[in-house]
Tab-separated table of N, CA and C in Angstrom:
chain	number	residue	atom	x	y	z
A	1	MET	N	13.479	55.082	-9.081
A	1	MET	CA	12.044	54.557	-9.113
A	1	MET	C	11.797	53.399	-9.756
A	2	GLN	N	10.881	52.682	-9.239
A	2	GLN	CA	10.526	51.398	-9.709
A	2	GLN	C	9.797	51.486	-10.954
A	3	THR	N	10.228	50.555	-12.093
A	3	THR	CA	9.400	50.487	-13.411
A	3	THR	C	7.970	50.120	-13.265
A	4	LEU	N	7.301	50.421	-14.294
A	4	LEU	CA	5.879	49.868	-14.475
A	4	LEU	C	6.023	48.307	-14.340
A	5	PHE	N	6.759	47.824	-15.171
A	5	PHE	CA	7.018	46.340	-14.913
A	5	PHE	C	7.114	45.740	-13.706
A	6	GLU	N	8.107	46.454	-12.873
A	6	GLU	CA	8.248	45.882	-11.450
A	6	GLU	C	7.232	46.108	-10.816
A	7	HIS	N	6.431	47.170	-10.826
A	7	HIS	CA	5.425	47.740	-10.238
A	7	HIS	C	4.134	46.621	-10.323
A	8	ALA	N	3.942	46.213	-11.629
A	8	ALA	CA	3.035	45.336	-11.819
A	8	ALA	C	3.100	43.805	-11.355
A	9	GLY	N	4.515	43.485	-10.920
A	9	GLY	CA	4.575	42.058	-10.605
A	9	GLY	C	5.538	41.516	-11.545
A	10	GLY	N	6.195	42.131	-12.463
A	10	GLY	CA	7.101	41.444	-13.135
A	10	GLY	C	6.245	40.708	-14.376
A	11	GLU	N	7.035	39.793	-14.968
A	11	GLU	CA	6.433	38.986	-16.117
A	11	GLU	C	5.224	37.954	-15.374
A	12	GLU	N	5.518	37.632	-14.298
A	12	GLU	CA	4.424	36.759	-13.698
A	12	GLU	C	3.023	37.562	-13.716
A	13	GLY	N	3.225	38.826	-12.881
A	13	GLY	CA	1.960	39.660	-12.748
A	13	GLY	C	1.478	40.130	-14.191
A	14	LEU	N	2.262	40.425	-15.134
A	14	LEU	CA	1.532	40.658	-16.304
A	14	LEU	C	1.085	39.741	-17.168
A	15	ARG	N	1.654	38.474	-17.095
A	15	ARG	CA	0.913	37.303	-17.831
A	15	ARG	C	-0.319	37.046	-17.333
A	16	ARG	N	-0.402	36.978	-16.021
A	16	ARG	CA	-1.576	36.594	-15.390
A	16	ARG	C	-2.732	37.718	-15.882
A	17	PHE	N	-2.342	39.025	-15.771
A	17	PHE	CA	-3.164	40.079	-16.375
A	17	PHE	C	-3.592	39.806	-17.851
A	18	ILE	N	-2.630	39.473	-18.635
A	18	ILE	CA	-2.923	39.255	-20.146
A	18	ILE	C	-3.673	38.084	-20.363
A	19	GLU	N	-3.349	36.952	-19.576
A	19	GLU	CA	-4.198	35.866	-19.690
A	19	GLU	C	-5.775	35.798	-19.330
A	20	ILE	N	-6.077	36.811	-18.393
A	20	ILE	CA	-7.496	37.140	-18.028
A	20	ILE	C	-8.040	37.859	-19.056
A	21	PHE	N	-7.272	38.987	-19.391
A	21	PHE	CA	-7.721	39.905	-20.464
A	21	PHE	C	-8.225	39.393	-21.806
A	22	TYR	N	-7.226	38.142	-22.347
A	22	TYR	CA	-7.480	37.658	-23.470
A	22	TYR	C	-8.659	36.864	-23.640
A	23	ARG	N	-8.763	36.066	-22.227
A	23	ARG	CA	-10.210	35.294	-22.248
A	23	ARG	C	-11.556	36.376	-22.454
A	24	SER	N	-11.117	37.479	-21.782
A	24	SER	CA	-12.414	38.377	-22.015
A	24	SER	C	-12.737	38.885	-23.294
A	25	LEU	N	-11.514	38.927	-24.270
A	25	LEU	CA	-11.747	39.360	-25.438
A	25	LEU	C	-12.322	38.125	-26.334
A	26	LEU	N	-11.960	36.953	-26.153
A	26	LEU	CA	-12.561	35.842	-26.938
A	26	LEU	C	-14.148	35.750	-26.410
A	27	ALA	N	-14.544	35.932	-25.131
A	27	ALA	CA	-15.930	35.871	-24.826
A	27	ALA	C	-16.721	37.138	-25.127
A	28	ASP	N	-16.240	38.251	-25.471
A	28	ASP	CA	-16.863	39.458	-25.993
A	28	ASP	C	-17.443	39.516	-27.292
A	29	PRO	N	-18.803	39.591	-27.613
A	29	PRO	CA	-19.316	39.478	-28.809
A	29	PRO	C	-19.042	40.549	-29.732
A	30	LEU	N	-18.505	41.758	-29.227
A	30	LEU	CA	-18.161	42.953	-29.959
A	30	LEU	C	-16.874	42.726	-30.561
A	31	LEU	N	-15.822	42.134	-29.765
A	31	LEU	CA	-14.216	41.895	-30.028
A	31	LEU	C	-14.143	40.570	-30.723
A	32	GLN	N	-14.751	39.546	-30.119
A	32	GLN	CA	-14.424	38.157	-30.596
A	32	GLN	C	-14.178	38.050	-32.067
A	33	PRO	N	-14.905	38.871	-32.866
A	33	PRO	CA	-14.718	38.631	-34.484
A	33	PRO	C	-13.217	39.091	-34.909
A	34	LEU	N	-12.517	39.919	-34.164
A	34	LEU	CA	-11.271	40.234	-34.505
A	34	LEU	C	-10.097	39.347	-34.141
A	35	PHE	N	-10.950	38.392	-33.232
A	35	PHE	CA	-9.571	37.338	-32.778
A	35	PHE	C	-10.032	36.049	-33.169
A	36	GLY	N	-11.229	35.795	-33.867
A	36	GLY	CA	-11.487	34.358	-34.356
A	36	GLY	C	-11.657	33.695	-33.098
A	37	GLU	N	-10.977	32.515	-33.277
A	37	GLU	CA	-11.028	31.426	-32.323
A	37	GLU	C	-9.946	31.654	-31.316
A	38	GLY	N	-8.995	32.569	-31.556
A	38	GLY	CA	-7.809	32.700	-30.671
A	38	GLY	C	-6.628	31.968	-30.868
A	39	LYS	N	-5.690	32.457	-30.594
A	39	LYS	CA	-4.220	31.517	-30.635
A	39	LYS	C	-3.585	31.862	-29.523
A	40	SER	N	-2.668	30.697	-29.039
A	40	SER	CA	-1.994	30.656	-27.854
A	40	SER	C	-0.874	31.790	-28.001
A	41	SER	N	-0.392	31.917	-29.129
A	41	SER	CA	0.698	32.942	-29.407
A	41	SER	C	0.203	34.305	-29.152
A	42	HIS	N	-1.205	34.446	-28.966
A	42	HIS	CA	-1.677	36.099	-28.791
A	42	HIS	C	-1.195	36.389	-27.521
A	43	VAL	N	-1.502	35.598	-26.485
A	43	VAL	CA	-1.033	35.805	-25.017
A	43	VAL	C	0.360	35.914	-24.750
A	44	ASP	N	1.222	34.904	-25.525
A	44	ASP	CA	2.600	35.150	-25.481
A	44	ASP	C	3.122	36.645	-25.840
A	45	ASN	N	2.635	36.889	-27.331
A	45	ASN	CA	3.059	38.143	-27.655
A	45	ASN	C	2.602	39.331	-27.032
A	46	LEU	N	1.324	39.231	-26.614
A	46	LEU	CA	0.660	40.599	-25.987
A	46	LEU	C	1.526	40.672	-24.500
A	47	THR	N	1.911	39.549	-24.002
A	47	THR	CA	2.505	39.531	-22.629
A	47	THR	C	4.075	40.159	-22.814
A	48	ALA	N	4.745	39.529	-23.944
A	48	ALA	CA	5.911	40.038	-24.110
A	48	ALA	C	5.974	41.540	-24.474
A	49	PHE	N	5.062	41.757	-25.322
A	49	PHE	CA	4.936	43.298	-25.780
A	49	PHE	C	4.688	44.230	-24.519
A	50	THR	N	3.892	43.985	-23.472
A	50	THR	CA	3.459	44.679	-22.295
A	50	THR	C	4.736	44.720	-21.678
A	51	VAL	N	5.453	43.479	-21.187
A	51	VAL	CA	6.590	43.570	-20.430
A	51	VAL	C	7.574	44.428	-21.021
A	52	GLU	N	7.932	44.513	-22.314
A	52	GLU	CA	8.970	45.187	-22.825
A	52	GLU	C	8.391	46.866	-22.811
A	53	THR	N	7.170	47.058	-23.042
A	53	THR	CA	6.812	48.295	-23.065
A	53	THR	C	6.897	49.063	-21.607
A	54	PHE	N	6.689	48.291	-20.578
A	54	PHE	CA	6.777	48.871	-19.338
A	54	PHE	C	7.984	48.632	-18.507
A	55	GLY	N	9.230	48.272	-19.290
A	55	GLY	CA	10.549	48.489	-18.888
A	55	GLY	C	11.238	47.118	-18.544
A	56	GLY	N	10.457	45.949	-19.007
A	56	GLY	CA	11.327	44.706	-18.783
A	56	GLY	C	12.027	44.284	-19.958
A	57	PRO	N	12.289	42.928	-19.973
A	57	PRO	CA	13.295	42.566	-21.069
A	57	PRO	C	12.615	42.784	-22.467
A	58	ASP	N	13.474	42.864	-23.419
A	58	ASP	CA	13.238	43.143	-24.736
A	58	ASP	C	12.673	42.073	-25.678
A	59	THR	N	12.415	40.920	-24.996
A	59	THR	CA	12.031	39.747	-25.673
A	59	THR	C	11.157	39.810	-27.150
A	60	PHE	N	10.182	40.624	-26.866
A	60	PHE	CA	9.088	40.974	-28.062
A	60	PHE	C	9.977	41.323	-29.170
A	61	SER	N	10.803	42.520	-29.090
A	61	SER	CA	11.441	42.849	-30.273
A	61	SER	C	12.750	42.168	-30.590
A	62	ALA	N	13.384	41.463	-29.785
A	62	ALA	CA	14.631	40.579	-29.992
A	62	ALA	C	14.081	39.335	-30.520
A	63	GLU	N	13.140	38.653	-30.251
A	63	GLU	CA	12.842	37.342	-30.594
A	63	GLU	C	11.455	37.103	-31.220
A	64	MET	N	10.588	37.866	-31.168
A	64	MET	CA	9.167	37.514	-31.408
A	64	MET	C	8.594	38.399	-32.731
A	65	GLY	N	9.609	39.125	-33.330
A	65	GLY	CA	9.198	39.849	-34.476
A	65	GLY	C	8.960	41.292	-34.347
A	66	GLY	N	8.737	41.626	-33.067
A	66	GLY	CA	8.620	43.147	-32.686
A	66	GLY	C	7.473	43.914	-33.245
A	67	PHE	N	7.842	45.277	-33.652
A	67	PHE	CA	6.562	46.098	-33.955
A	67	PHE	C	6.097	45.957	-35.046
A	68	PRO	N	6.825	45.267	-36.092
A	68	PRO	CA	6.408	45.040	-37.519
A	68	PRO	C	5.500	43.848	-37.442
A	69	LEU	N	5.464	42.974	-36.598
A	69	LEU	CA	4.534	41.989	-36.393
A	69	LEU	C	3.057	42.508	-35.946
A	70	LEU	N	3.210	43.466	-35.032
A	70	LEU	CA	1.913	44.179	-34.653
A	70	LEU	C	1.300	44.970	-35.762
A	71	ILE	N	2.045	45.593	-36.486
A	71	ILE	CA	1.602	46.369	-37.627
A	71	ILE	C	0.705	45.372	-38.640
A	72	GLU	N	1.372	44.209	-39.005
A	72	GLU	CA	0.806	43.285	-39.799
A	72	GLU	C	-0.396	42.718	-39.302
A	73	ALA	N	-0.387	42.608	-37.806
A	73	ALA	CA	-1.528	41.956	-37.327
A	73	ALA	C	-2.762	42.719	-37.174
A	74	HIS	N	-2.689	43.994	-37.258
A	74	HIS	CA	-3.812	45.031	-37.333
A	74	HIS	C	-4.113	45.361	-38.602
A	75	ARG	N	-3.235	45.346	-39.747
A	75	ARG	CA	-3.665	45.706	-40.966
A	75	ARG	C	-4.874	45.102	-41.504
A	76	GLY	N	-5.645	45.693	-42.140
A	76	GLY	CA	-6.955	45.114	-42.712
A	76	GLY	C	-8.252	44.827	-41.650
A	77	LEU	N	-7.883	44.910	-40.645
A	77	LEU	CA	-8.862	44.683	-39.549
A	77	LEU	C	-10.220	45.364	-39.721
A	78	GLY	N	-10.027	46.775	-39.791
A	78	GLY	CA	-11.036	47.744	-40.067
A	78	GLY	C	-11.717	47.892	-38.525
A	79	ILE	N	-10.781	48.157	-37.599
A	79	ILE	CA	-11.257	48.279	-36.209
A	79	ILE	C	-12.200	49.570	-36.127
A	80	GLU	N	-13.343	49.222	-35.366
A	80	GLU	CA	-14.180	50.354	-35.234
A	80	GLU	C	-13.988	51.120	-33.645
A	81	GLU	N	-14.438	52.365	-33.682
A	81	GLU	CA	-14.307	53.092	-32.421
A	81	GLU	C	-14.949	52.475	-31.388
A	82	ALA	N	-16.361	51.706	-31.339
A	82	ALA	CA	-16.845	51.102	-30.291
A	82	ALA	C	-15.953	49.853	-29.917
A	83	GLN	N	-15.381	49.291	-30.944
A	83	GLN	CA	-14.460	48.000	-30.552
A	83	GLN	C	-13.356	48.587	-29.750
A	84	ARG	N	-12.880	49.594	-30.150
A	84	ARG	CA	-11.368	50.241	-29.500
A	84	ARG	C	-11.795	50.589	-27.920
A	85	ARG	N	-13.048	51.298	-27.824
A	85	ARG	CA	-13.354	51.598	-26.450
A	85	ARG	C	-13.671	50.267	-25.632
A	86	ARG	N	-14.290	49.421	-26.190
A	86	ARG	CA	-14.493	48.017	-25.368
A	86	ARG	C	-13.312	47.395	-25.064
A	87	PHE	N	-12.252	47.400	-25.774
A	87	PHE	CA	-11.080	46.736	-25.621
A	87	PHE	C	-10.302	47.701	-24.638
A	88	VAL	N	-10.412	48.993	-24.297
A	88	VAL	CA	-10.008	49.868	-23.366
A	88	VAL	C	-10.654	49.309	-22.203
A	89	GLU	N	-11.996	49.052	-22.182
A	89	GLU	CA	-12.715	48.734	-20.881
A	89	GLU	C	-12.635	47.445	-20.343
A	90	LEU	N	-12.216	46.531	-21.207
A	90	LEU	CA	-11.998	45.074	-20.866
A	90	LEU	C	-10.576	44.963	-20.311
A	91	TYR	N	-9.647	45.893	-20.826
A	91	TYR	CA	-8.445	45.906	-20.193
A	91	TYR	C	-8.236	46.341	-18.801
A	92	MET	N	-8.872	47.295	-18.590
A	92	MET	CA	-8.965	47.959	-17.245
A	92	MET	C	-9.564	46.951	-16.379
A	93	GLU	N	-10.831	46.208	-16.693
A	93	GLU	CA	-11.350	45.252	-15.809
A	93	GLU	C	-10.290	44.103	-15.682
A	94	ALA	N	-9.740	43.719	-16.635
A	94	ALA	CA	-8.887	42.665	-16.370
A	94	ALA	C	-7.560	43.030	-15.414
A	95	ALA	N	-7.363	44.244	-15.363
A	95	ALA	CA	-6.371	44.872	-14.362
A	95	ALA	C	-6.814	44.489	-12.982
A	96	ASP	N	-8.202	44.934	-12.730
A	96	ASP	CA	-8.799	44.478	-11.543
A	96	ASP	C	-8.855	42.966	-11.230
A	97	ALA	N	-9.169	42.302	-12.196
A	97	ALA	CA	-9.390	40.746	-11.846
A	97	ALA	C	-8.162	40.326	-11.657
A	98	ALA	N	-7.031	40.723	-12.278
A	98	ALA	CA	-5.604	40.171	-12.213
A	98	ALA	C	-4.929	40.744	-10.691
A	99	LYS	N	-5.710	41.522	-10.151
A	99	LYS	CA	-5.152	42.256	-8.917
A	99	LYS	C	-3.785	43.147	-9.193
A	100	LEU	N	-3.757	43.531	-10.322
A	100	LEU	CA	-2.593	44.397	-10.431
A	100	LEU	C	-2.702	45.745	-9.451
A	101	PRO	N	-1.622	46.420	-9.225
A	101	PRO	CA	-1.836	47.536	-8.289
A	101	PRO	C	-2.882	48.539	-8.530
A	102	GLY	N	-3.570	48.751	-7.755
A	102	GLY	CA	-4.587	49.909	-7.983
A	102	GLY	C	-4.425	51.374	-7.596
A	103	ASP	N	-3.198	51.612	-7.393
A	103	ASP	CA	-2.650	53.085	-7.019
A	103	ASP	C	-2.877	53.913	-8.338
A	104	GLU	N	-3.565	55.232	-8.117
A	104	GLU	CA	-3.657	56.065	-9.220
A	104	GLU	C	-2.688	56.265	-10.071
A	105	PRO	N	-1.309	56.451	-9.781
A	105	PRO	CA	-0.227	56.661	-10.665
A	105	PRO	C	-0.230	55.539	-11.630
A	106	PHE	N	-0.038	54.214	-10.995
A	106	PHE	CA	-0.021	53.090	-12.164
A	106	PHE	C	-1.284	52.892	-12.842
A	107	ARG	N	-2.382	53.017	-12.359
A	107	ARG	CA	-3.646	52.863	-13.265
A	107	ARG	C	-3.707	53.856	-14.399
A	108	ALA	N	-3.459	55.045	-14.029
A	108	ALA	CA	-3.257	56.328	-15.074
A	108	ALA	C	-2.219	55.854	-16.106
A	109	SER	N	-1.182	55.303	-15.658
A	109	SER	CA	-0.168	54.995	-16.830
A	109	SER	C	-0.627	53.734	-17.462
A	110	LEU	N	-1.435	52.891	-16.752
A	110	LEU	CA	-1.964	51.758	-17.642
A	110	LEU	C	-3.047	52.233	-18.610
A	111	ARG	N	-3.728	52.964	-18.134
A	111	ARG	CA	-4.917	53.512	-19.033
A	111	ARG	C	-4.209	54.325	-20.269
A	112	SER	N	-3.234	55.181	-20.053
A	112	SER	CA	-2.776	55.997	-21.034
A	112	SER	C	-2.102	55.135	-22.075
A	113	HIS	N	-1.167	53.850	-21.605
A	113	HIS	CA	-0.898	53.035	-22.323
A	113	HIS	C	-1.848	52.374	-23.486
A	114	VAL	N	-2.954	51.786	-22.795
A	114	VAL	CA	-3.841	51.238	-23.669
A	114	VAL	C	-4.641	52.052	-24.409
A	115	GLU	N	-4.879	53.164	-24.152
A	115	GLU	CA	-5.541	54.338	-25.119
A	115	GLU	C	-4.701	54.615	-26.064
A	116	PHE	N	-3.477	54.800	-25.912
A	116	PHE	CA	-2.486	55.036	-26.912
A	116	PHE	C	-2.289	53.980	-27.869
A	117	GLY	N	-2.164	52.853	-27.345
A	117	GLY	CA	-2.094	51.794	-28.222
A	117	GLY	C	-3.230	51.492	-28.915
A	118	THR	N	-4.342	51.495	-28.743
A	118	THR	CA	-5.718	51.181	-29.385
A	118	THR	C	-5.882	52.304	-30.304
A	119	GLN	N	-5.380	53.561	-30.080
A	119	GLN	CA	-5.291	54.467	-31.196
A	119	GLN	C	-4.446	54.190	-32.435
A	120	VAL	N	-3.251	53.628	-32.092
A	120	VAL	CA	-2.399	53.098	-33.122
A	120	VAL	C	-3.011	51.957	-33.661
A	121	ALA	N	-3.532	51.177	-33.147
A	121	ALA	CA	-3.977	49.789	-33.792
A	121	ALA	C	-5.181	50.334	-34.824
A	122	LEU	N	-6.101	51.203	-34.308
A	122	LEU	CA	-7.178	51.785	-34.932
A	122	LEU	C	-6.735	52.075	-36.334
A	123	GLN	N	-5.766	53.096	-36.237
A	123	GLN	CA	-5.205	53.610	-37.630
A	123	GLN	C	-4.681	52.682	-38.313
A	124	ASN	N	-3.885	51.977	-37.762
A	124	ASN	CA	-3.159	50.833	-38.702
A	124	ASN	C	-4.229	49.891	-39.189
A	125	SER	N	-5.183	49.691	-38.569
A	125	SER	CA	-6.209	48.717	-39.198
A	125	SER	C	-6.835	49.185	-40.329
A	126	HIS	N	-7.072	50.425	-40.566
A	126	HIS	CA	-7.543	51.088	-41.700
A	126	HIS	C	-6.572	51.596	-42.799
A	127	ALA	N	-5.246	51.297	-42.413
A	127	ALA	CA	-4.257	51.795	-43.487
A	127	ALA	C	-4.346	51.004	-44.828
A	128	GLU	N	-4.346	51.553	-45.962
A	128	GLU	CA	-4.266	51.026	-47.167
A	128	GLU	C	-2.848	50.968	-47.787
A	129	THR	N	-2.302	51.943	-47.197
A	129	THR	CA	-0.836	52.076	-47.751
A	129	THR	C	0.131	52.398	-46.526
A	130	ASP	N	1.453	52.281	-46.876
A	130	ASP	CA	2.339	52.421	-45.738
A	130	ASP	C	2.350	53.770	-45.108
A	131	ASP	N	2.139	54.779	-45.785
A	131	ASP	CA	2.025	56.361	-45.635
A	131	ASP	C	0.826	56.506	-44.716
A	132	GLN	N	-0.095	55.673	-44.747
A	132	GLN	CA	-1.588	55.689	-43.724
A	132	GLN	C	-1.252	55.164	-42.484
A	133	LEU	N	-0.315	54.419	-42.263
A	133	LEU	CA	0.207	53.770	-40.942
A	133	LEU	C	0.616	54.718	-39.906
A	134	HIS	N	0.162	54.761	-38.750
A	134	HIS	CA	0.771	55.493	-37.454
A	134	HIS	C	2.208	55.496	-37.739
A	135	PRO	N	2.796	56.711	-37.423
A	135	PRO	CA	4.424	56.743	-37.558
A	135	PRO	C	5.208	55.843	-36.670
A	136	LEU	N	4.583	55.412	-35.475
A	136	LEU	CA	5.389	54.452	-34.550
A	136	LEU	C	5.805	53.241	-35.299
A	137	ARG	N	6.996	53.028	-35.066
A	137	ARG	CA	7.505	51.712	-35.665
A	137	ARG	C	8.572	50.986	-34.822
A	138	GLU	N	8.314	51.139	-33.465
A	138	GLU	CA	9.136	50.249	-32.662
A	138	GLU	C	8.274	50.346	-31.316
A	139	VAL	N	8.652	49.345	-30.455
A	139	VAL	CA	7.848	49.070	-29.181
A	139	VAL	C	8.186	50.376	-28.400
A	140	PRO	N	7.007	50.941	-27.939
A	140	PRO	CA	7.090	52.080	-27.211
A	140	PRO	C	7.466	51.800	-25.711
A	141	ARG	N	8.334	52.669	-25.107
A	141	ARG	CA	8.775	52.490	-23.751
A	141	ARG	C	7.863	53.487	-22.633
A	142	TRP	N	7.171	52.691	-21.970
A	142	TRP	CA	6.113	53.576	-21.127
A	142	TRP	C	6.456	53.948	-19.932
A	143	ASP	N	6.382	55.182	-19.384
A	143	ASP	CA	6.780	55.438	-18.057
A	143	ASP	C	5.490	55.904	-17.381
A	144	TRP	N	5.723	56.307	-16.024
A	144	TRP	CA	4.803	56.842	-15.265
A	144	TRP	C	4.062	58.039	-15.742
A	145	GLU	N	2.788	57.742	-16.103
A	145	GLU	CA	1.835	58.807	-16.674
A	145	GLU	C	2.468	59.744	-17.667
A	146	ARG	N	3.286	59.129	-18.570
A	146	ARG	CA	3.993	59.888	-19.785
A	146	ARG	C	3.675	59.204	-20.959
A	147	PRO	N	3.233	59.626	-22.054
A	147	PRO	CA	3.215	58.885	-23.234
A	147	PRO	C	4.789	58.752	-23.797
A	148	PRO	N	4.915	57.860	-24.686
A	148	PRO	CA	6.423	57.823	-25.115
A	148	PRO	C	6.696	58.973	-26.005
A	149	GLU	N	8.006	59.326	-26.112
A	149	GLU	CA	8.385	60.195	-27.220
A	149	GLU	C	8.447	59.764	-28.545
């Protein structure tokens, strides 16, 4: 069976998606304060993370700092539930704009991925101690309509 990475069009398809998504984050008044002026590394990091999560090369973990980078990026942000929900909304809209596959199994997997990830980020953004962090410590491997183990 094809991986989510392959089904999405590989690195090229996912990068196009993340570029559209990131532009929408920076333009959104609710989310822009979390991202400031933006950084080109955000697109690179989020693309590599998504590629790895969906079954592509492990560049994010092997060369870019891996999951500890994500934990540190979210700590102290104090993400609100409304911001989490808006992030999910823009993510799914960007999938349409990037013309990612629209089949229900893929879109369900994409939605479960972003819902799970934003819950982890929300929790980590409020953690004052390591014990309050979400227990996930490595890039999750996402599969068709199933959360990671």
